[in-house]
Amino acid sequence: MSRYYQPEIETASREQIRTWQDERLRKQVRHVWDHVPYYRKKMQDAGVSPEDIRSVDDLRKLPFLMKQDLKDAYPYGLLAVPLKDCVRIHSTSGTTGKRVVAFYTQHDIDLWEDCCARAIVAAGGTNEDVCQVAYGYGLFTGGAGLDGGSHKVGCLTVPASSGNTERQIMFIRDLNATILCCTPSYAAYLGESMKEMGLTPDQIPLKAGIFGAEAWSEEMRQSIQETLGIKAYDIYGLTEISGPGVAYECEAQTGMHINEDHFIAEVINPDTGEVLPDGQQGELVFTSITKEAFPLIRYRTRDICVLSHEKCPCGRTHVKMCKPRGRTDDMLIIRGVNVFPSQIETVLLNQGYAANYQILVDRVRNTDTLDVQVEMTPEMFTDNLGEISERQKRLTEGLRAMLGLTAKVTLVAPKSIVRSEGKAVRVIDKRKI
Ligand code: DLL
């Protein structure tokens, strides 16, 4: 039997959803026109004004918003309420030095937590459950979002945050955690560690997992479900639009319901911007229609996806998105952290290296590894091992400061990285996802 967190919303008729979207879109467009000069200018440049936007059908008249806009408007340029009304930020990587910063009013947080609560209830969560949140807490949205949702459902929340595998397993066992929230790769790693400890699935109290923030395959789902003895649910979201819970899976496990009362989804041809019909693959675009502080209109996510309005056996009526099938840009997700090769390049150039480098990504025992090979320039070439090790250390520190990740840096001799005759091959990703 399906259970819902907000049944009247989650199972609303398509007409009702459409009415909400039409009303909220009109209001949102007026809100940004009145309060965000950046938007007003963008709309003026495109020759549209709030009067032109009467319903969702008019959405395509509005210009797209890109990650570059967020960079140009950094940090406060897209803020739509006075700063005194904001209570929090979260942040994710930008393509280069500047990060993306998203703002929230208390009301924004409240609605976001509702979205996460819907995901937890869809995974079978109730106030009888112990929900261990092993997504990172802090600037990343994963910890805070699922934590808030778990409170709303009334679960006993274990704010474990990421890492410290032994302690995670101890809490799962000692507190009888029934729901685990973390990245799928960390779930797989926890499963493997428990297996090594001799624990069989029936000795693990977990019954469900809510895994997202990175791509994972059906094969990976099967394997996690088997080792942990759980049902594994996907969850999708991005900082710019709120965080986890933009879309979530139900028991059908055939795509994620997008919370359409808060977000309007479109799929477009990334080259032409043309809106594509259901079933066609393209770039996912979101418009947040209830956000107060940081409303984004037609934000291009760069995630490649397909939408489906097919009837879902769970009774939810909101459109479903497939698992993202890739990206239109070169963003990598390593240990749940978004990484752009351009960020790595910036660190190298800042430390006097040329842009001859290679990024090797792999997955060893369910944990992503990041190796960066950097060519020394002929001027800086040395075979002094102490000096090389010192420089590698400096690069590792620079990368840690830029990415929030530890990479293994190896300095190599000038001209030792194979030159490509076409585009440079900067990234070798050996992970089988
Ligand atoms: O990853 C929010 C999140 C936290 C989602 C916890 C789910 C669970 P960002 O760090 O801004 O936010 O990264 C957003 O991650 O554009 C996708 O490319 C990717 N992504 C997120 N969820 C999934 C998923 C969070 N379920 C970017 N499957 C997005 C595949 C995902 N990719």
CSV table of C-alpha atoms and ligand atoms in Angstrom, one decimal:
chain,number,residue,atom,x,y,z
A,1,MET,CA,0.0,0.0,0.0
A,2,SER,CA,1.3,3.4,-1.0
A,3,ARG,CA,1.8,6.0,1.7
A,4,TYR,CA,2.2,9.7,1.1
A,5,TYR,CA,3.5,12.6,3.1
A,6,GLN,CA,1.2,15.1,1.5
A,7,PRO,CA,-1.4,12.9,-0.2
A,8,GLU,CA,-3.5,15.7,-1.6
A,9,ILE,CA,-0.5,17.2,-3.4
A,10,GLU,CA,1.3,14.0,-4.4
A,11,THR,CA,-1.9,12.5,-6.0
A,12,ALA,CA,-3.5,15.7,-7.2
A,13,SER,CA,-5.1,15.6,-10.6
A,14,ARG,CA,-3.1,16.8,-13.6
A,15,GLU,CA,-5.5,19.7,-14.0
A,16,GLN,CA,-4.9,20.7,-10.4
A,17,ILE,CA,-1.1,20.5,-10.8
A,18,ARG,CA,-1.4,22.6,-13.9
A,19,THR,CA,-3.5,25.3,-12.1
A,20,TRP,CA,-0.9,25.5,-9.3
A,21,GLN,CA,1.9,25.8,-11.9
A,22,ASP,CA,0.1,28.5,-13.9
A,23,GLU,CA,-0.7,30.6,-10.8
A,24,ARG,CA,2.7,30.2,-9.2
A,25,LEU,CA,4.6,30.9,-12.4
A,26,ARG,CA,2.8,34.2,-13.0
A,27,LYS,CA,3.5,35.2,-9.4
A,28,GLN,CA,7.2,34.1,-9.6
A,29,VAL,CA,7.8,36.0,-12.9
A,30,ARG,CA,6.4,39.1,-11.4
A,31,HIS,CA,8.4,38.6,-8.2
A,32,VAL,CA,11.8,38.4,-10.1
A,33,TRP,CA,10.8,41.2,-12.4
A,34,ASP,CA,10.1,43.5,-9.5
A,35,HIS,CA,13.0,42.4,-7.2
A,36,VAL,CA,15.9,41.2,-9.4
A,37,PRO,CA,17.4,43.7,-11.8
A,38,TYR,CA,19.5,41.0,-13.4
A,39,TYR,CA,16.3,39.1,-14.4
A,40,ARG,CA,14.5,42.2,-15.5
A,41,LYS,CA,17.3,43.0,-17.8
A,42,LYS,CA,17.4,39.5,-19.2
A,43,MET,CA,13.7,39.6,-19.8
A,44,GLN,CA,13.9,43.0,-21.4
A,45,ASP,CA,16.7,41.8,-23.7
A,46,ALA,CA,14.5,38.9,-24.7
A,47,GLY,CA,11.5,41.3,-25.2
A,48,VAL,CA,9.2,39.8,-22.6
A,49,SER,CA,7.5,41.3,-19.6
A,50,PRO,CA,5.4,39.7,-16.9
A,51,GLU,CA,2.2,40.4,-18.7
A,52,ASP,CA,3.3,38.0,-21.5
A,53,ILE,CA,3.5,35.1,-19.1
A,54,ARG,CA,0.0,33.8,-18.4
A,55,SER,CA,0.5,30.1,-18.1
A,56,VAL,CA,3.0,27.3,-18.4
A,57,ASP,CA,2.6,27.4,-22.2
A,58,ASP,CA,4.3,30.8,-22.1
A,59,LEU,CA,7.3,29.5,-20.3
A,60,ARG,CA,9.2,29.1,-23.5
A,61,LYS,CA,9.1,32.8,-24.1
A,62,LEU,CA,11.5,33.3,-21.2
A,63,PRO,CA,15.2,33.2,-21.6
A,64,PHE,CA,17.3,30.4,-20.1
A,65,LEU,CA,19.5,30.8,-17.1
A,66,MET,CA,22.9,29.2,-17.2
A,67,LYS,CA,25.6,28.4,-14.7
A,68,GLN,CA,27.5,31.4,-16.2
A,69,ASP,CA,24.6,33.7,-15.1
A,70,LEU,CA,25.1,32.5,-11.6
A,71,LYS,CA,28.8,33.3,-11.9
A,72,ASP,CA,28.1,36.7,-13.3
A,73,ALA,CA,25.6,37.5,-10.6
A,74,TYR,CA,27.7,36.1,-7.8
A,75,PRO,CA,27.1,36.4,-4.9
A,76,TYR,CA,24.0,38.5,-4.4
A,77,GLY,CA,22.9,39.4,-8.0
A,78,LEU,CA,20.0,36.9,-8.2
A,79,LEU,CA,18.7,37.4,-4.7
A,80,ALA,CA,15.0,38.2,-4.8
A,81,VAL,CA,14.4,39.1,-1.1
A,82,PRO,CA,16.1,41.4,1.3
A,83,LEU,CA,19.1,39.7,2.9
A,84,LYS,CA,17.5,40.0,6.3
A,85,ASP,CA,14.9,37.5,5.2
A,86,CYS,CA,17.5,34.9,4.4
A,87,VAL,CA,18.4,32.4,7.0
A,88,ARG,CA,20.9,30.1,5.2
A,89,ILE,CA,23.1,29.4,2.2
A,90,HIS,CA,24.3,26.2,0.6
A,91,SER,CA,27.0,26.0,-2.0
A,92,THR,CA,28.3,23.8,-4.8
A,93,SER,CA,31.2,24.0,-7.2
A,94,GLY,CA,31.2,26.5,-10.0
A,95,THR,CA,33.2,25.8,-13.2
A,96,THR,CA,36.2,27.8,-12.0
A,97,GLY,CA,37.2,29.6,-8.8
A,98,LYS,CA,33.8,31.0,-7.8
A,99,ARG,CA,31.3,28.7,-6.2
A,100,VAL,CA,27.6,28.7,-6.7
A,101,VAL,CA,25.8,30.1,-3.6
A,102,ALA,CA,22.1,29.5,-3.1
A,103,PHE,CA,20.0,31.4,-0.5
A,104,TYR,CA,17.1,30.3,1.5
A,105,THR,CA,14.4,32.0,3.5
A,106,GLN,CA,12.9,30.0,6.4
A,107,HIS,CA,9.9,29.3,4.1
A,108,ASP,CA,12.2,28.0,1.4
A,109,ILE,CA,13.8,25.6,3.8
A,110,ASP,CA,10.4,24.5,5.0
A,111,LEU,CA,9.2,23.6,1.5
A,112,TRP,CA,12.5,21.9,0.7
A,113,GLU,CA,12.2,19.7,3.8
A,114,ASP,CA,8.7,18.8,2.7
A,115,CYS,CA,10.1,17.5,-0.5
A,116,CYS,CA,12.7,15.4,1.3
A,117,ALA,CA,10.0,14.2,3.7
A,118,ARG,CA,8.0,13.0,0.6
A,119,ALA,CA,11.0,11.0,-0.5
A,120,ILE,CA,11.4,9.4,2.9
A,121,VAL,CA,7.7,8.4,3.1
A,122,ALA,CA,7.8,7.1,-0.4
A,123,ALA,CA,10.7,4.8,0.7
A,124,GLY,CA,8.4,3.5,3.5
A,125,GLY,CA,9.6,5.9,6.3
A,126,THR,CA,7.3,6.7,9.3
A,127,ASN,CA,7.9,8.1,12.8
A,128,GLU,CA,8.8,4.6,13.9
A,129,ASP,CA,11.9,4.6,11.8
A,130,VAL,CA,15.5,5.4,12.7
A,131,CYS,CA,16.9,7.4,9.8
A,132,GLN,CA,20.7,7.7,9.5
A,133,VAL,CA,21.8,10.6,7.4
A,134,ALA,CA,25.3,9.9,6.1
A,135,TYR,CA,25.4,12.6,3.4
A,136,GLY,CA,27.8,15.4,4.2
A,137,TYR,CA,26.5,18.2,6.4
A,138,GLY,CA,27.7,21.7,5.8
A,139,LEU,CA,27.7,23.6,2.5
A,140,PHE,CA,26.6,20.5,0.7
A,141,THR,CA,22.8,20.2,0.6
A,142,GLY,CA,22.6,16.4,1.1
A,143,GLY,CA,22.9,16.3,4.9
A,144,ALA,CA,20.7,19.3,5.8
A,145,GLY,CA,18.0,18.3,3.3
A,146,LEU,CA,17.5,14.7,4.3
A,147,ASP,CA,18.0,15.7,8.0
A,148,GLY,CA,15.1,18.2,7.7
A,149,GLY,CA,12.9,15.7,5.9
A,150,SER,CA,13.6,13.1,8.4
A,151,HIS,CA,12.5,15.4,11.3
A,152,LYS,CA,9.3,16.3,9.4
A,153,VAL,CA,8.4,12.6,9.1
A,154,GLY,CA,9.2,12.2,12.8
A,155,CYS,CA,12.0,9.6,12.3
A,156,LEU,CA,14.6,9.4,15.0
A,157,THR,CA,17.3,11.2,13.0
A,158,VAL,CA,21.0,10.1,13.3
A,159,PRO,CA,23.0,13.1,11.8
A,160,ALA,CA,26.0,10.9,11.2
A,161,SER,CA,27.3,13.0,8.2
A,162,SER,CA,29.7,11.3,5.8
A,163,GLY,CA,32.8,9.2,6.5
A,164,ASN,CA,33.9,7.3,9.6
A,165,THR,CA,32.7,4.0,8.3
A,166,GLU,CA,33.2,2.1,11.6
A,167,ARG,CA,31.1,4.6,13.5
A,168,GLN,CA,28.4,4.5,10.8
A,169,ILE,CA,28.2,0.7,11.1
A,170,MET,CA,28.2,0.9,14.9
A,171,PHE,CA,25.2,3.3,14.9
A,172,ILE,CA,23.3,1.2,12.2
A,173,ARG,CA,23.7,-1.8,14.4
A,174,ASP,CA,23.4,-0.4,17.9
A,175,LEU,CA,20.5,2.0,17.1
A,176,ASN,CA,18.8,-0.3,14.7
A,177,ALA,CA,18.8,2.2,11.9
A,178,THR,CA,16.1,1.3,9.3
A,179,ILE,CA,16.7,4.0,6.7
A,180,LEU,CA,20.1,5.0,5.3
A,181,CYS,CA,20.6,8.2,3.3
A,182,CYS,CA,24.0,8.6,1.5
A,183,THR,CA,25.6,8.5,-1.9
A,184,PRO,CA,25.1,5.2,-3.7
A,185,SER,CA,28.9,4.6,-3.8
A,186,TYR,CA,29.1,5.1,-0.1
A,187,ALA,CA,26.2,2.7,0.4
A,188,ALA,CA,28.0,0.1,-1.6
A,189,TYR,CA,31.2,0.7,0.4
A,190,LEU,CA,29.3,0.4,3.7
A,191,GLY,CA,27.7,-2.8,2.4
A,192,GLU,CA,31.0,-4.3,1.4
A,193,SER,CA,32.6,-3.4,4.8
A,194,MET,CA,29.7,-5.0,6.6
A,195,LYS,CA,30.0,-8.1,4.5
A,196,GLU,CA,33.7,-8.3,5.3
A,197,MET,CA,32.8,-8.1,9.0
A,198,GLY,CA,30.8,-11.3,8.4
A,199,LEU,CA,27.4,-9.6,8.6
A,200,THR,CA,24.6,-11.1,6.5
A,201,PRO,CA,21.7,-9.0,5.2
A,202,ASP,CA,19.3,-10.4,7.9
A,203,GLN,CA,21.7,-9.2,10.6
A,204,ILE,CA,21.6,-5.6,9.2
A,205,PRO,CA,18.5,-3.7,10.5
A,206,LEU,CA,18.2,-1.4,7.5
A,207,LYS,CA,15.1,-1.8,5.3
A,208,ALA,CA,15.5,1.1,2.9
A,209,GLY,CA,18.1,3.5,1.4
A,210,ILE,CA,17.7,6.9,-0.2
A,211,PHE,CA,20.7,7.3,-2.5
A,212,GLY,CA,21.5,10.1,-4.9
A,213,ALA,CA,23.8,13.0,-5.7
A,214,GLU,CA,25.6,11.0,-8.3
A,215,ALA,CA,24.9,8.6,-11.1
A,216,TRP,CA,24.3,4.9,-10.3
A,217,SER,CA,23.2,2.0,-12.5
A,218,GLU,CA,20.5,-0.6,-12.1
A,219,GLU,CA,23.2,-3.2,-11.5
A,220,MET,CA,24.6,-1.1,-8.7
A,221,ARG,CA,21.1,-0.9,-7.2
A,222,GLN,CA,20.7,-4.7,-7.3
A,223,SER,CA,24.1,-5.2,-5.7
A,224,ILE,CA,23.4,-2.7,-2.9
A,225,GLN,CA,19.9,-4.2,-2.3
A,226,GLU,CA,21.4,-7.6,-2.0
A,227,THR,CA,24.3,-6.9,0.3
A,228,LEU,CA,22.4,-4.6,2.7
A,229,GLY,CA,19.0,-6.5,2.4
A,230,ILE,CA,17.1,-3.3,1.6
A,231,LYS,CA,15.1,-1.6,-1.1
A,232,ALA,CA,17.2,1.2,-2.6
A,233,TYR,CA,15.5,4.4,-3.8
A,234,ASP,CA,17.0,7.1,-6.0
A,235,ILE,CA,16.8,10.8,-5.1
A,236,TYR,CA,17.7,13.7,-7.3
A,237,GLY,CA,18.3,17.4,-6.8
A,238,LEU,CA,20.7,20.2,-7.2
A,239,THR,CA,21.8,23.1,-5.0
A,240,GLU,CA,20.7,25.8,-7.4
A,241,ILE,CA,17.1,24.5,-7.3
A,242,SER,CA,17.1,23.6,-3.5
A,243,GLY,CA,19.0,20.4,-3.0
A,244,PRO,CA,17.9,16.8,-2.7
A,245,GLY,CA,14.2,16.1,-3.2
A,246,VAL,CA,13.6,17.9,-6.5
A,247,ALA,CA,12.6,14.4,-7.5
A,248,TYR,CA,12.4,11.1,-5.7
A,249,GLU,CA,11.6,7.5,-6.4
A,250,CYS,CA,8.6,5.6,-5.2
A,251,GLU,CA,8.2,1.8,-4.7
A,252,ALA,CA,7.8,1.3,-8.5
A,253,GLN,CA,11.5,2.1,-8.8
A,254,THR,CA,11.0,3.2,-12.4
A,255,GLY,CA,12.0,6.9,-12.4
A,256,MET,CA,11.7,9.8,-10.0
A,257,HIS,CA,8.6,11.9,-9.4
A,258,ILE,CA,9.4,15.6,-9.8
A,259,ASN,CA,7.8,17.7,-7.2
A,260,GLU,CA,5.8,19.7,-9.8
A,261,ASP,CA,4.0,21.9,-7.3
A,262,HIS,CA,7.4,23.5,-6.7
A,263,PHE,CA,9.3,23.0,-9.9
A,264,ILE,CA,8.3,23.0,-13.5
A,265,ALA,CA,10.5,20.6,-15.6
A,266,GLU,CA,11.2,20.9,-19.3
A,267,VAL,CA,13.5,18.8,-21.5
A,268,ILE,CA,15.2,20.8,-24.3
A,269,ASN,CA,17.5,20.1,-27.2
A,270,PRO,CA,20.8,21.4,-25.7
A,271,ASP,CA,22.0,22.7,-29.0
A,272,THR,CA,18.9,24.6,-30.2
A,273,GLY,CA,17.0,25.2,-27.0
A,274,GLU,CA,13.9,23.7,-28.5
A,275,VAL,CA,11.5,22.1,-26.0
A,276,LEU,CA,11.2,18.3,-26.5
A,277,PRO,CA,8.1,16.1,-26.0
A,278,ASP,CA,7.8,13.4,-23.4
A,279,GLY,CA,10.1,10.4,-24.1
A,280,GLN,CA,12.7,12.4,-25.9
A,281,GLN,CA,16.1,12.7,-24.4
A,282,GLY,CA,17.6,16.2,-23.8
A,283,GLU,CA,18.8,18.6,-21.2
A,284,LEU,CA,16.7,19.0,-18.1
A,285,VAL,CA,15.6,22.6,-17.3
A,286,PHE,CA,13.9,23.7,-14.1
A,287,THR,CA,11.8,26.7,-13.0
A,288,SER,CA,11.3,27.0,-9.3
A,289,ILE,CA,7.9,28.5,-8.7
A,290,THR,CA,7.7,28.6,-4.9
A,291,LYS,CA,11.2,29.7,-4.0
A,292,GLU,CA,11.4,33.1,-2.4
A,293,ALA,CA,15.1,33.9,-1.9
A,294,PHE,CA,16.7,32.4,-5.0
A,295,PRO,CA,14.1,31.6,-7.6
A,296,LEU,CA,15.6,30.3,-10.8
A,297,ILE,CA,13.7,30.6,-14.1
A,298,ARG,CA,14.4,28.1,-16.8
A,299,TYR,CA,17.7,27.0,-15.2
A,300,ARG,CA,19.7,24.6,-17.5
A,301,THR,CA,20.9,21.8,-15.3
A,302,ARG,CA,23.2,20.2,-17.9
A,303,ASP,CA,21.8,16.8,-16.9
A,304,ILE,CA,20.6,14.6,-19.8
A,305,CYS,CA,17.3,13.1,-19.1
A,306,VAL,CA,13.9,11.9,-20.3
A,307,LEU,CA,10.5,12.8,-18.8
A,308,SER,CA,7.4,10.5,-18.7
A,309,HIS,CA,3.8,11.2,-17.8
A,310,GLU,CA,2.9,7.6,-17.8
A,311,LYS,CA,0.5,6.6,-15.0
A,312,CYS,CA,2.5,5.3,-12.0
A,313,PRO,CA,1.1,2.3,-10.0
A,314,CYS,CA,2.1,4.2,-6.7
A,315,GLY,CA,-0.8,6.6,-7.3
A,316,ARG,CA,1.4,9.7,-7.5
A,317,THR,CA,0.5,11.9,-10.5
A,318,HIS,CA,3.7,14.0,-10.7
A,319,VAL,CA,5.8,13.6,-13.9
A,320,LYS,CA,8.7,11.2,-13.7
A,321,MET,CA,12.3,11.7,-14.8
A,322,CYS,CA,14.6,8.9,-15.7
A,323,LYS,CA,18.0,8.5,-14.0
A,324,PRO,CA,20.2,11.2,-15.4
A,325,ARG,CA,22.0,9.7,-18.3
A,326,GLY,CA,25.0,12.0,-18.4
A,327,ARG,CA,25.8,15.7,-18.7
A,328,THR,CA,26.2,18.2,-21.5
A,329,ASP,CA,29.3,19.6,-19.8
A,330,ASP,CA,32.4,18.0,-18.4
A,331,MET,CA,31.4,18.0,-14.7
A,332,LEU,CA,32.6,14.9,-12.8
A,333,ILE,CA,31.1,13.7,-9.6
A,334,ILE,CA,33.8,12.3,-7.4
A,335,ARG,CA,32.9,10.9,-4.0
A,336,GLY,CA,29.7,12.9,-4.2
A,337,VAL,CA,31.6,16.2,-4.9
A,338,ASN,CA,31.1,18.0,-8.2
A,339,VAL,CA,34.4,18.6,-9.9
A,340,PHE,CA,35.1,20.5,-13.1
A,341,PRO,CA,38.4,19.9,-14.9
A,342,SER,CA,38.7,23.7,-15.3
A,343,GLN,CA,39.0,24.0,-11.5
A,344,ILE,CA,41.9,21.6,-11.5
A,345,GLU,CA,43.5,23.5,-14.4
A,346,THR,CA,43.1,26.8,-12.4
A,347,VAL,CA,45.1,25.3,-9.5
A,348,LEU,CA,47.9,24.1,-11.8
A,349,LEU,CA,48.2,27.4,-13.7
A,350,ASN,CA,48.2,29.3,-10.4
A,351,GLN,CA,51.2,27.3,-9.3
A,352,GLY,CA,53.1,28.0,-12.5
A,353,TYR,CA,52.5,24.8,-14.4
A,354,ALA,CA,51.4,24.6,-18.0
A,355,ALA,CA,48.0,23.1,-18.9
A,356,ASN,CA,49.5,19.6,-19.6
A,357,TYR,CA,47.8,17.3,-17.2
A,358,GLN,CA,45.6,14.3,-17.1
A,359,ILE,CA,42.9,13.4,-14.6
A,360,LEU,CA,42.4,9.8,-13.9
A,361,VAL,CA,39.2,8.7,-12.1
A,362,ASP,CA,38.6,5.2,-11.0
A,363,ARG,CA,36.5,3.3,-8.4
A,364,VAL,CA,38.4,1.0,-6.1
A,365,ARG,CA,36.3,-1.0,-3.6
A,366,ASN,CA,33.4,1.3,-4.2
A,367,THR,CA,35.3,4.4,-3.5
A,368,ASP,CA,36.2,6.9,-6.2
A,369,THR,CA,39.9,7.7,-6.6
A,370,LEU,CA,41.2,10.9,-8.2
A,371,ASP,CA,44.7,10.9,-9.6
A,372,VAL,CA,46.1,14.0,-11.3
A,373,GLN,CA,49.3,13.7,-13.4
A,374,VAL,CA,50.9,17.0,-14.0
A,375,GLU,CA,53.8,17.7,-16.3
A,376,MET,CA,56.6,19.9,-15.1
A,377,THR,CA,57.6,22.6,-17.5
A,378,PRO,CA,61.2,22.3,-18.8
A,379,GLU,CA,62.2,25.3,-16.7
A,380,MET,CA,61.0,23.7,-13.5
A,381,PHE,CA,62.2,20.2,-14.2
A,382,THR,CA,64.2,18.6,-11.5
A,383,ASP,CA,65.1,15.1,-10.4
A,384,ASN,CA,65.5,16.2,-6.8
A,385,LEU,CA,63.0,13.9,-5.1
A,386,GLY,CA,62.6,16.1,-2.0
A,387,GLU,CA,61.8,19.0,-4.3
A,388,ILE,CA,59.3,17.0,-6.3
A,389,SER,CA,57.6,15.7,-3.2
A,390,GLU,CA,57.3,19.2,-1.8
A,391,ARG,CA,55.7,20.5,-5.1
A,392,GLN,CA,53.3,17.6,-5.2
A,393,LYS,CA,52.3,18.4,-1.6
A,394,ARG,CA,51.6,22.0,-2.6
A,395,LEU,CA,49.5,21.0,-5.5
A,396,THR,CA,47.5,18.5,-3.4
A,397,GLU,CA,46.8,21.3,-0.9
A,398,GLY,CA,45.8,23.7,-3.7
A,399,LEU,CA,43.4,21.1,-5.1
A,400,ARG,CA,42.0,20.3,-1.6
A,401,ALA,CA,41.3,24.0,-1.1
A,402,MET,CA,39.7,24.3,-4.5
A,403,LEU,CA,37.7,21.1,-4.6
A,404,GLY,CA,37.3,20.0,-1.0
A,405,LEU,CA,38.8,16.6,-2.1
A,406,THR,CA,42.1,14.9,-1.7
A,407,ALA,CA,43.7,14.0,-5.0
A,408,LYS,CA,46.8,11.9,-5.6
A,409,VAL,CA,49.1,14.2,-7.5
A,410,THR,CA,52.1,12.9,-9.5
A,411,LEU,CA,54.5,15.2,-11.2
A,412,VAL,CA,55.9,13.8,-14.4
A,413,ALA,CA,58.7,14.8,-16.7
A,414,PRO,CA,58.1,17.4,-19.4
A,415,LYS,CA,56.5,16.0,-22.6
A,416,SER,CA,55.7,12.7,-21.0
A,417,ILE,CA,51.9,13.1,-21.2
A,418,VAL,CA,50.8,11.9,-24.7
A,419,ARG,CA,49.7,14.8,-26.8
A,420,SER,CA,46.5,14.4,-28.7
A,421,GLU,CA,46.1,15.5,-32.2
A,422,GLY,CA,42.6,16.6,-31.7
A,423,LYS,CA,41.0,17.7,-28.4
A,424,ALA,CA,43.3,17.0,-25.5
A,425,VAL,CA,42.1,14.0,-23.5
A,426,ARG,CA,42.1,15.5,-20.0
A,427,VAL,CA,39.9,13.0,-18.2
A,428,ILE,CA,40.1,9.3,-18.2
A,429,ASP,CA,37.2,8.0,-16.2
A,430,LYS,CA,37.5,4.2,-15.7
A,431,ARG,CA,34.5,3.9,-13.4
A,432,LYS,CA,31.8,1.5,-14.6
A,433,ILE,CA,28.7,3.2,-13.4
B,1,DLL,O1,23.9,16.6,-5.3
B,1,DLL,C1,22.0,17.4,-4.2
B,1,DLL,C2,21.7,16.0,-3.7
B,1,DLL,C3,22.1,15.6,-2.5
B,1,DLL,C4,20.9,15.1,-4.5
B,1,DLL,C5,21.8,14.4,-2.0
B,1,DLL,C6,20.6,13.9,-4.0
B,1,DLL,C7,21.0,13.5,-2.7
B,1,DLL,P1,24.8,19.3,-6.2
B,1,DLL,O2,26.0,19.0,-5.3
B,1,DLL,O3,24.4,20.7,-6.5
B,1,DLL,O4,23.5,18.8,-5.4
B,1,DLL,O5,24.9,18.4,-7.5
B,1,DLL,C8,23.9,18.4,-8.4
B,1,DLL,O6,24.4,16.1,-9.0
B,1,DLL,O7,23.0,18.3,-11.5
B,1,DLL,C9,23.4,15.9,-11.1
B,1,DLL,O8,24.4,16.0,-12.1
B,1,DLL,C10,23.9,15.1,-9.9
B,1,DLL,N1,22.9,14.3,-9.3
B,1,DLL,C11,22.2,14.6,-8.2
B,1,DLL,N2,21.4,13.6,-7.9
B,1,DLL,C12,21.6,12.6,-8.8
B,1,DLL,C13,21.1,11.3,-9.0
B,1,DLL,C14,23.2,17.5,-5.0
B,1,DLL,N3,20.1,10.8,-8.3
B,1,DLL,C15,24.2,17.4,-9.6
B,1,DLL,N4,21.5,10.6,-10.1
B,1,DLL,C16,23.0,17.3,-10.5
B,1,DLL,C17,22.5,11.1,-10.9
B,1,DLL,C18,22.6,13.1,-9.7
B,1,DLL,N5,23.0,12.4,-10.7
